[in-house]
Amino acid sequence: MNSIQKEIIIGKKVEITKSSFVNEEIASSAEVKFTCCQCSHLNSVIIKPYESGFPIFQLYHENRVLSRNELLKNDMARKTSYHMLHLGEITVNDLPTLYLSTDCKNCSEKYLVIFSYGEKQPGLEILQLSGIWNYTLK
């Protein structure tokens, strides 16, 4: 799991086995499986609450990696509700939103994972994946 430092071009969104995890399902970690769009290898990403990921702001800040519009256009995140703007301009599910980069274990194709994690309401912690997209460096 890495951060992305250079500008990228978003490719195809890949199918994931499960996009939403709640309470006990994310007690220590959540495993998300996806198939590489290049070589069809089954990969997995382990997301650990409060350990995995980097703030999504790093992607769109000064358009260094992706523009804010690119994130919105590709339905990777949405504009944050007015009462939750303290979390940033764009979020997934109005929760703290993070990203990480991973590679296919077989062919090294690069993937961007975008997800949110937090307490949606008292007693309901949720990890919500927006999706996984392959990408190339610009």
PDB file of C-alpha atoms in Angstrom:
ATOM      1  CA  MET A   1       0.000   0.000   0.000  1.00  0.00           C
ATOM      2  CA  ASN A   2       1.516   3.219  -1.189  1.00  0.00           C
ATOM      3  CA  SER A   3       0.630   6.839  -1.691  1.00  0.00           C
ATOM      4  CA  ILE A   4       0.717   8.332  -5.182  1.00  0.00           C
ATOM      5  CA  GLN A   5       3.058  11.258  -5.788  1.00  0.00           C
ATOM      6  CA  LYS A   6       2.816  11.822  -9.561  1.00  0.00           C
ATOM      7  CA  GLU A   7      -0.044  12.707 -11.881  1.00  0.00           C
ATOM      8  CA  ILE A   8      -2.039   9.684 -13.066  1.00  0.00           C
ATOM      9  CA  ILE A   9      -4.533   8.689 -15.737  1.00  0.00           C
ATOM     10  CA  ILE A  10      -7.534   6.744 -14.460  1.00  0.00           C
ATOM     11  CA  GLY A  11      -8.459   3.594 -16.335  1.00  0.00           C
ATOM     12  CA  LYS A  12     -11.114   1.004 -15.796  1.00  0.00           C
ATOM     13  CA  LYS A  13     -13.059   0.424 -12.584  1.00  0.00           C
ATOM     14  CA  VAL A  14     -12.767  -3.224 -11.557  1.00  0.00           C
ATOM     15  CA  GLU A  15     -15.337  -5.436  -9.896  1.00  0.00           C
ATOM     16  CA  ILE A  16     -14.888  -5.992  -6.166  1.00  0.00           C
ATOM     17  CA  THR A  17     -16.319  -8.792  -4.054  1.00  0.00           C
ATOM     18  CA  LYS A  18     -17.723  -6.566  -1.311  1.00  0.00           C
ATOM     19  CA  SER A  19     -17.900  -2.792  -0.934  1.00  0.00           C
ATOM     20  CA  SER A  20     -19.388  -2.236   2.510  1.00  0.00           C
ATOM     21  CA  PHE A  21     -18.268  -3.542   5.908  1.00  0.00           C
ATOM     22  CA  VAL A  22     -19.920  -2.717   9.242  1.00  0.00           C
ATOM     23  CA  ASN A  23     -19.071  -3.034  12.929  1.00  0.00           C
ATOM     24  CA  GLU A  24     -17.626  -6.502  13.661  1.00  0.00           C
ATOM     25  CA  GLU A  25     -16.694  -7.079  10.010  1.00  0.00           C
ATOM     26  CA  ILE A  26     -14.009  -4.408  10.387  1.00  0.00           C
ATOM     27  CA  ALA A  27     -12.917  -5.034  13.963  1.00  0.00           C
ATOM     28  CA  SER A  28      -9.296  -5.621  12.948  1.00  0.00           C
ATOM     29  CA  SER A  29      -9.333  -5.418   9.153  1.00  0.00           C
ATOM     30  CA  ALA A  30     -11.389  -5.889   6.009  1.00  0.00           C
ATOM     31  CA  GLU A  31     -10.262  -7.903   2.993  1.00  0.00           C
ATOM     32  CA  VAL A  32     -11.388  -6.769  -0.440  1.00  0.00           C
ATOM     33  CA  LYS A  33     -10.824  -9.035  -3.433  1.00  0.00           C
ATOM     34  CA  PHE A  34     -10.660  -7.916  -7.051  1.00  0.00           C
ATOM     35  CA  THR A  35      -9.643  -9.373 -10.396  1.00  0.00           C
ATOM     36  CA  CYS A  36      -6.888  -7.689 -12.383  1.00  0.00           C
ATOM     37  CA  CYS A  37      -8.211  -6.266 -15.647  1.00  0.00           C
ATOM     38  CA  GLN A  38      -4.863  -6.998 -17.332  1.00  0.00           C
ATOM     39  CA  CYS A  39      -4.111 -10.638 -16.413  1.00  0.00           C
ATOM     40  CA  SER A  40      -7.295 -11.822 -14.565  1.00  0.00           C
ATOM     41  CA  HIS A  41      -5.339 -12.655 -11.398  1.00  0.00           C
ATOM     42  CA  LEU A  42      -7.417 -12.575  -8.190  1.00  0.00           C
ATOM     43  CA  ASN A  43      -5.887  -9.994  -5.825  1.00  0.00           C
ATOM     44  CA  SER A  44      -6.787  -8.847  -2.348  1.00  0.00           C
ATOM     45  CA  VAL A  45      -6.302  -5.672  -0.356  1.00  0.00           C
ATOM     46  CA  ILE A  46      -6.361  -5.670   3.443  1.00  0.00           C
ATOM     47  CA  ILE A  47      -7.681  -2.426   4.920  1.00  0.00           C
ATOM     48  CA  LYS A  48      -6.992  -1.853   8.600  1.00  0.00           C
ATOM     49  CA  PRO A  49      -9.074   0.851  10.296  1.00  0.00           C
ATOM     50  CA  TYR A  50      -7.011   3.876  11.361  1.00  0.00           C
ATOM     51  CA  GLU A  51      -3.860   2.358   9.793  1.00  0.00           C
ATOM     52  CA  SER A  52      -4.453   1.948   6.050  1.00  0.00           C
ATOM     53  CA  GLY A  53      -4.710   4.729   3.528  1.00  0.00           C
ATOM     54  CA  PHE A  54      -3.866   8.355   2.912  1.00  0.00           C
ATOM     55  CA  PRO A  55      -6.221  11.370   2.951  1.00  0.00           C
ATOM     56  CA  ILE A  56      -7.955  11.806  -0.403  1.00  0.00           C
ATOM     57  CA  PHE A  57      -7.074  15.490  -0.192  1.00  0.00           C
ATOM     58  CA  GLN A  58      -3.521  14.500  -1.216  1.00  0.00           C
ATOM     59  CA  LEU A  59      -4.871  13.377  -4.613  1.00  0.00           C
ATOM     60  CA  TYR A  60      -6.657  16.569  -5.597  1.00  0.00           C
ATOM     61  CA  HIS A  61      -4.635  19.202  -3.691  1.00  0.00           C
ATOM     62  CA  GLU A  62      -3.215  21.551  -6.340  1.00  0.00           C
ATOM     63  CA  ASN A  63      -4.211  18.925  -8.953  1.00  0.00           C
ATOM     64  CA  ARG A  64      -0.953  17.098  -8.246  1.00  0.00           C
ATOM     65  CA  VAL A  65      -2.280  13.581  -8.851  1.00  0.00           C
ATOM     66  CA  LEU A  66      -5.885  13.995 -10.015  1.00  0.00           C
ATOM     67  CA  SER A  67      -8.169  16.969 -10.301  1.00  0.00           C
ATOM     68  CA  ARG A  68     -11.165  17.300  -8.040  1.00  0.00           C
ATOM     69  CA  ASN A  69     -13.353  17.242 -11.169  1.00  0.00           C
ATOM     70  CA  GLU A  70     -11.747  13.972 -12.312  1.00  0.00           C
ATOM     71  CA  LEU A  71     -12.638  12.349  -8.977  1.00  0.00           C
ATOM     72  CA  LEU A  72     -16.224  13.565  -9.252  1.00  0.00           C
ATOM     73  CA  LYS A  73     -16.582  12.736 -12.972  1.00  0.00           C
ATOM     74  CA  ASN A  74     -15.414   9.142 -12.445  1.00  0.00           C
ATOM     75  CA  ASP A  75     -17.820   8.778  -9.489  1.00  0.00           C
ATOM     76  CA  MET A  76     -14.891   8.092  -7.137  1.00  0.00           C
ATOM     77  CA  ALA A  77     -16.278  10.486  -4.522  1.00  0.00           C
ATOM     78  CA  ARG A  78     -19.014  13.096  -4.157  1.00  0.00           C
ATOM     79  CA  LYS A  79     -19.227  16.657  -2.956  1.00  0.00           C
ATOM     80  CA  THR A  80     -19.410  16.657   0.813  1.00  0.00           C
ATOM     81  CA  SER A  81     -22.655  17.720   2.482  1.00  0.00           C
ATOM     82  CA  TYR A  82     -22.521  21.242   3.877  1.00  0.00           C
ATOM     83  CA  HIS A  83     -22.687  20.104   7.520  1.00  0.00           C
ATOM     84  CA  MET A  84     -19.705  17.734   7.001  1.00  0.00           C
ATOM     85  CA  LEU A  85     -17.321  20.071   5.150  1.00  0.00           C
ATOM     86  CA  HIS A  86     -14.812  19.791   7.987  1.00  0.00           C
ATOM     87  CA  LEU A  87     -13.951  16.387   6.424  1.00  0.00           C
ATOM     88  CA  GLY A  88     -12.962  17.996   3.108  1.00  0.00           C
ATOM     89  CA  GLU A  89     -14.575  19.126  -0.134  1.00  0.00           C
ATOM     90  CA  ILE A  90     -15.186  15.619  -1.422  1.00  0.00           C
ATOM     91  CA  THR A  91     -15.866  12.398   0.472  1.00  0.00           C
ATOM     92  CA  VAL A  92     -17.382   8.961   0.177  1.00  0.00           C
ATOM     93  CA  ASN A  93     -20.579   8.646   2.195  1.00  0.00           C
ATOM     94  CA  ASP A  94     -19.802  11.916   4.093  1.00  0.00           C
ATOM     95  CA  LEU A  95     -17.120  10.105   6.111  1.00  0.00           C
ATOM     96  CA  PRO A  96     -13.344  10.595   6.343  1.00  0.00           C
ATOM     97  CA  THR A  97     -12.144   9.461   2.908  1.00  0.00           C
ATOM     98  CA  LEU A  98      -8.850   7.772   2.158  1.00  0.00           C
ATOM     99  CA  TYR A  99      -7.032   6.188  -0.744  1.00  0.00           C
ATOM    100  CA  LEU A 100      -4.198   3.783  -1.326  1.00  0.00           C
ATOM    101  CA  SER A 101      -2.336   2.366  -4.278  1.00  0.00           C
ATOM    102  CA  THR A 102      -1.707  -1.329  -4.770  1.00  0.00           C
ATOM    103  CA  ASP A 103      -0.291  -3.539  -7.516  1.00  0.00           C
ATOM    104  CA  CYS A 104      -1.479  -6.768  -9.065  1.00  0.00           C
ATOM    105  CA  LYS A 105       0.573  -9.550  -7.482  1.00  0.00           C
ATOM    106  CA  ASN A 106       0.985 -11.242 -10.872  1.00  0.00           C
ATOM    107  CA  CYS A 107       1.581  -8.517 -13.498  1.00  0.00           C
ATOM    108  CA  SER A 108       2.208  -5.351 -11.414  1.00  0.00           C
ATOM    109  CA  GLU A 109      -0.731  -3.420 -12.921  1.00  0.00           C
ATOM    110  CA  LYS A 110      -1.388  -0.411 -10.658  1.00  0.00           C
ATOM    111  CA  TYR A 111      -4.673   0.141  -8.827  1.00  0.00           C
ATOM    112  CA  LEU A 112      -6.194   3.040  -6.888  1.00  0.00           C
ATOM    113  CA  VAL A 113      -8.481   2.107  -3.975  1.00  0.00           C
ATOM    114  CA  ILE A 114     -10.796   4.800  -2.555  1.00  0.00           C
ATOM    115  CA  PHE A 115     -12.722   4.225   0.656  1.00  0.00           C
ATOM    116  CA  SER A 116     -14.209   5.941   3.680  1.00  0.00           C
ATOM    117  CA  TYR A 117     -14.196   4.851   7.277  1.00  0.00           C
ATOM    118  CA  GLY A 118     -15.903   6.166  10.379  1.00  0.00           C
ATOM    119  CA  GLU A 119     -18.930   6.232  12.612  1.00  0.00           C
ATOM    120  CA  LYS A 120     -21.975   6.924  10.420  1.00  0.00           C
ATOM    121  CA  GLN A 121     -24.288   7.087  13.411  1.00  0.00           C
ATOM    122  CA  PRO A 122     -23.877   6.099  17.063  1.00  0.00           C
ATOM    123  CA  GLY A 123     -23.028   2.408  17.209  1.00  0.00           C
ATOM    124  CA  LEU A 124     -22.572   2.040  13.439  1.00  0.00           C
ATOM    125  CA  GLU A 125     -19.000   2.050  12.161  1.00  0.00           C
ATOM    126  CA  ILE A 126     -18.738   1.597   8.433  1.00  0.00           C
ATOM    127  CA  LEU A 127     -15.993   1.051   5.891  1.00  0.00           C
ATOM    128  CA  GLN A 128     -17.371   1.939   2.457  1.00  0.00           C
ATOM    129  CA  LEU A 129     -15.377   1.343  -0.712  1.00  0.00           C
ATOM    130  CA  SER A 130     -16.064   3.732  -3.543  1.00  0.00           C
ATOM    131  CA  GLY A 131     -14.208   1.365  -5.832  1.00  0.00           C
ATOM    132  CA  ILE A 132     -10.912   0.218  -7.294  1.00  0.00           C
ATOM    133  CA  TRP A 133      -9.562   1.627 -10.570  1.00  0.00           C
ATOM    134  CA  ASN A 134      -6.489   0.731 -12.559  1.00  0.00           C
ATOM    135  CA  TYR A 135      -4.250   3.646 -13.454  1.00  0.00           C
ATOM    136  CA  THR A 136      -1.094   4.621 -15.293  1.00  0.00           C
ATOM    137  CA  LEU A 137       1.384   7.381 -14.604  1.00  0.00           C
ATOM    138  CA  LYS A 138       1.013  10.387 -16.877  1.00  0.00           C
TER     139      LYS A 138
END
